[in-house]
PDB file of C-alpha atoms in Angstrom:
ATOM      1  CA  MET A   1      57.829 -21.420 -15.268  1.00  0.00           C
ATOM      2  CA  ASN A   2      55.073 -19.368 -13.699  1.00  0.00           C
ATOM      3  CA  GLY A   3      52.356 -20.690 -11.422  1.00  0.00           C
ATOM      4  CA  PRO A   4      51.501 -24.325 -10.826  1.00  0.00           C
ATOM      5  CA  GLN A   5      52.638 -26.739 -13.530  1.00  0.00           C
ATOM      6  CA  GLY A   6      53.865 -23.974 -15.858  1.00  0.00           C
ATOM      7  CA  PHE A   7      50.460 -22.584 -16.817  1.00  0.00           C
ATOM      8  CA  GLY A   8      51.279 -19.011 -15.808  1.00  0.00           C
ATOM      9  CA  PRO A   9      49.552 -17.010 -13.106  1.00  0.00           C
ATOM     10  CA  PRO A  10      46.184 -18.458 -12.051  1.00  0.00           C
ATOM     11  CA  GLY A  11      44.422 -15.382 -13.491  1.00  0.00           C
ATOM     12  CA  ASP A  12      45.645 -16.253 -16.979  1.00  0.00           C
ATOM     13  CA  VAL A  13      43.771 -19.567 -17.087  1.00  0.00           C
ATOM     14  CA  VAL A  14      40.567 -17.996 -15.778  1.00  0.00           C
ATOM     15  CA  THR A  15      40.869 -15.152 -18.286  1.00  0.00           C
ATOM     16  CA  THR A  16      41.350 -17.620 -21.146  1.00  0.00           C
ATOM     17  CA  VAL A  17      38.187 -19.456 -20.086  1.00  0.00           C
ATOM     18  CA  GLY A  18      36.408 -16.112 -19.759  1.00  0.00           C
ATOM     19  CA  VAL A  19      37.385 -15.083 -23.299  1.00  0.00           C
ATOM     20  CA  GLU A  20      35.770 -18.277 -24.598  1.00  0.00           C
ATOM     21  CA  HIS A  21      32.652 -17.551 -22.526  1.00  0.00           C
ATOM     22  CA  VAL A  22      32.473 -14.042 -24.003  1.00  0.00           C
ATOM     23  CA  ARG A  23      32.776 -15.395 -27.560  1.00  0.00           C
ATOM     24  CA  LEU A  24      30.114 -18.005 -26.827  1.00  0.00           C
ATOM     25  CA  SER A  25      27.778 -15.356 -25.416  1.00  0.00           C
ATOM     26  CA  TYR A  26      27.521 -13.699 -28.851  1.00  0.00           C
ATOM     27  CA  GLU A  27      26.998 -17.052 -30.590  1.00  0.00           C
ATOM     28  CA  TYR A  28      24.232 -18.008 -28.146  1.00  0.00           C
ATOM     29  CA  LEU A  29      22.552 -14.611 -28.534  1.00  0.00           C
ATOM     30  CA  ASP A  30      22.598 -14.893 -32.313  1.00  0.00           C
ATOM     31  CA  ARG A  31      21.075 -18.406 -32.120  1.00  0.00           C
ATOM     32  CA  ARG A  32      18.584 -17.176 -29.481  1.00  0.00           C
ATOM     33  CA  ASP A  33      19.796 -19.918 -27.109  1.00  0.00           C
ATOM     34  CA  MET A  34      18.952 -18.183 -23.845  1.00  0.00           C
ATOM     35  CA  ASP A  35      19.762 -21.224 -21.680  1.00  0.00           C
ATOM     36  CA  GLY A  36      23.266 -21.391 -23.121  1.00  0.00           C
ATOM     37  CA  TYR A  37      23.647 -17.620 -22.912  1.00  0.00           C
ATOM     38  CA  GLY A  38      22.526 -17.459 -19.289  1.00  0.00           C
ATOM     39  CA  SER A  39      24.816 -20.316 -18.273  1.00  0.00           C
ATOM     40  CA  LEU A  40      27.826 -18.095 -18.993  1.00  0.00           C
ATOM     41  CA  PHE A  41      26.804 -15.467 -16.420  1.00  0.00           C
ATOM     42  CA  ASP A  42      27.234 -15.415 -12.664  1.00  0.00           C
ATOM     43  CA  ALA A  43      23.909 -15.514 -10.769  1.00  0.00           C
ATOM     44  CA  GLU A  44      24.531 -11.941  -9.546  1.00  0.00           C
ATOM     45  CA  ALA A  45      25.800 -10.598 -12.883  1.00  0.00           C
ATOM     46  CA  GLU A  46      25.089  -7.086 -14.100  1.00  0.00           C
ATOM     47  CA  LEU A  47      24.525  -5.792 -17.631  1.00  0.00           C
ATOM     48  CA  ARG A  48      24.833  -2.051 -18.379  1.00  0.00           C
ATOM     49  CA  SER A  49      23.779  -0.553 -21.680  1.00  0.00           C
ATOM     50  CA  PRO A  50      22.611   2.843 -22.949  1.00  0.00           C
ATOM     51  CA  VAL A  51      19.596   0.991 -24.375  1.00  0.00           C
ATOM     52  CA  VAL A  52      18.272  -0.544 -21.137  1.00  0.00           C
ATOM     53  CA  GLY A  53      20.255   1.028 -18.306  1.00  0.00           C
ATOM     54  CA  VAL A  54      21.175  -1.603 -15.703  1.00  0.00           C
ATOM     55  CA  VAL A  55      19.893  -5.179 -15.559  1.00  0.00           C
ATOM     56  CA  ARG A  56      20.879  -7.209 -12.487  1.00  0.00           C
ATOM     57  CA  GLY A  57      20.894 -10.982 -12.072  1.00  0.00           C
ATOM     58  CA  ARG A  58      21.272 -13.854 -14.529  1.00  0.00           C
ATOM     59  CA  ALA A  59      17.517 -14.478 -14.872  1.00  0.00           C
ATOM     60  CA  GLN A  60      16.777 -10.810 -15.591  1.00  0.00           C
ATOM     61  CA  ILE A  61      19.617 -10.613 -18.129  1.00  0.00           C
ATOM     62  CA  GLU A  62      18.268 -13.714 -19.920  1.00  0.00           C
ATOM     63  CA  SER A  63      14.760 -12.247 -19.902  1.00  0.00           C
ATOM     64  CA  TYR A  64      15.926  -8.899 -21.281  1.00  0.00           C
ATOM     65  CA  GLN A  65      17.910 -10.537 -24.090  1.00  0.00           C
ATOM     66  CA  ALA A  66      15.074 -12.954 -24.951  1.00  0.00           C
ATOM     67  CA  GLU A  67      12.646 -10.041 -25.385  1.00  0.00           C
ATOM     68  CA  ARG A  68      15.082  -7.905 -27.375  1.00  0.00           C
ATOM     69  CA  PRO A  69      14.446  -8.230 -31.124  1.00  0.00           C
ATOM     70  CA  LEU A  70      17.533  -8.923 -33.211  1.00  0.00           C
ATOM     71  CA  ASP A  71      15.674  -8.689 -36.544  1.00  0.00           C
ATOM     72  CA  GLY A  72      17.909 -11.368 -38.048  1.00  0.00           C
ATOM     73  CA  GLY A  73      20.985  -9.546 -36.818  1.00  0.00           C
ATOM     74  CA  ARG A  74      24.222 -11.109 -35.790  1.00  0.00           C
ATOM     75  CA  HIS A  75      27.288 -10.086 -33.825  1.00  0.00           C
ATOM     76  CA  VAL A  76      30.602  -9.817 -35.632  1.00  0.00           C
ATOM     77  CA  VAL A  77      33.530  -9.888 -33.218  1.00  0.00           C
ATOM     78  CA  GLU A  78      36.460  -8.007 -34.718  1.00  0.00           C
ATOM     79  CA  GLU A  79      38.924  -7.778 -31.821  1.00  0.00           C
ATOM     80  CA  VAL A  80      39.227  -9.228 -28.331  1.00  0.00           C
ATOM     81  CA  PHE A  81      41.601  -7.929 -25.653  1.00  0.00           C
ATOM     82  CA  SER A  82      42.014  -9.557 -22.262  1.00  0.00           C
ATOM     83  CA  ALA A  83      44.018  -9.210 -19.088  1.00  0.00           C
ATOM     84  CA  ARG A  84      43.560 -10.709 -15.613  1.00  0.00           C
ATOM     85  CA  GLY A  85      39.840 -11.092 -15.300  1.00  0.00           C
ATOM     86  CA  ARG A  86      38.781  -8.498 -17.870  1.00  0.00           C
ATOM     87  CA  VAL A  87      37.790  -8.862 -21.508  1.00  0.00           C
ATOM     88  CA  VAL A  88      37.145  -6.118 -24.072  1.00  0.00           C
ATOM     89  CA  VAL A  89      35.373  -6.849 -27.356  1.00  0.00           C
ATOM     90  CA  VAL A  90      35.247  -4.554 -30.377  1.00  0.00           C
ATOM     91  CA  GLY A  91      32.676  -5.514 -32.965  1.00  0.00           C
ATOM     92  CA  ARG A  92      29.500  -4.736 -34.807  1.00  0.00           C
ATOM     93  CA  VAL A  93      25.924  -5.928 -34.947  1.00  0.00           C
ATOM     94  CA  THR A  94      24.479  -6.367 -38.428  1.00  0.00           C
ATOM     95  CA  GLY A  95      20.897  -6.938 -39.506  1.00  0.00           C
ATOM     96  CA  ALA A  96      17.652  -5.297 -40.584  1.00  0.00           C
ATOM     97  CA  GLY A  97      19.574  -3.265 -43.155  1.00  0.00           C
ATOM     98  CA  ARG A  98      21.782  -1.549 -40.608  1.00  0.00           C
ATOM     99  CA  GLU A  99      25.065  -1.970 -38.804  1.00  0.00           C
ATOM    100  CA  VAL A 100      26.034  -0.694 -35.351  1.00  0.00           C
ATOM    101  CA  GLU A 101      29.563  -0.732 -33.958  1.00  0.00           C
ATOM    102  CA  PHE A 102      30.038  -1.597 -30.289  1.00  0.00           C
ATOM    103  CA  VAL A 103      32.586  -2.090 -27.541  1.00  0.00           C
ATOM    104  CA  ASP A 104      31.723  -4.416 -24.654  1.00  0.00           C
ATOM    105  CA  LEU A 105      33.691  -4.503 -21.394  1.00  0.00           C
ATOM    106  CA  PHE A 106      33.382  -7.696 -19.350  1.00  0.00           C
ATOM    107  CA  THR A 107      34.616  -8.604 -15.884  1.00  0.00           C
ATOM    108  CA  LEU A 108      34.953 -12.235 -14.869  1.00  0.00           C
ATOM    109  CA  THR A 109      34.449 -14.236 -11.698  1.00  0.00           C
ATOM    110  CA  GLU A 110      37.251 -16.367 -10.284  1.00  0.00           C
ATOM    111  CA  HIS A 111      35.694 -19.280 -12.249  1.00  0.00           C
ATOM    112  CA  GLY A 112      35.602 -17.496 -15.607  1.00  0.00           C
ATOM    113  CA  LEU A 113      31.873 -16.705 -15.563  1.00  0.00           C
ATOM    114  CA  LEU A 114      30.733 -13.288 -16.735  1.00  0.00           C
ATOM    115  CA  ARG A 115      30.300 -11.013 -13.714  1.00  0.00           C
ATOM    116  CA  SER A 116      29.467  -7.834 -15.622  1.00  0.00           C
ATOM    117  CA  GLN A 117      29.043  -6.489 -19.124  1.00  0.00           C
ATOM    118  CA  LYS A 118      29.068  -2.816 -20.025  1.00  0.00           C
ATOM    119  CA  SER A 119      28.197  -1.887 -23.613  1.00  0.00           C
ATOM    120  CA  PHE A 120      29.055   1.187 -25.648  1.00  0.00           C
ATOM    121  CA  PHE A 121      27.676   1.901 -29.135  1.00  0.00           C
ATOM    122  CA  PHE A 122      29.057   4.156 -31.839  1.00  0.00           C
ATOM    123  CA  ALA A 123      26.792   7.047 -32.726  1.00  0.00           C
ATOM    124  CA  ALA A 124      27.683   9.769 -35.182  1.00  0.00           C
ATOM    125  CA  PRO A 125      27.718  13.236 -33.604  1.00  0.00           C
ATOM    126  CA  ALA A 126      24.578  15.253 -34.230  1.00  0.00           C
TER     127      ALA A 126
END
């Protein structure tokens, strides 16, 4: 048995909680539940995206997402990979007659909150 009471290394439990927080973040965004969405992030969290650059702090991340139009779109999570405080999501955003593939990289706090999110989007070469 690993770790206390057979649960494996302490990082495994936190990562499992973090994976659920990541999945919930997409659900909350799609429902436009900014309070729920923000509750998943650390107060000093950071969001990086080619769309907005860098957004720092939970309140600013909530504000950015609340103002961002989704045009009826929704996130489709296709794959999730995780290891010791990191989560990678492969998916797509659908809506407004278009679909965009993405990869999001998350880091977690020691409590499973989202410390950072870095987004990459697929774009066909010009």
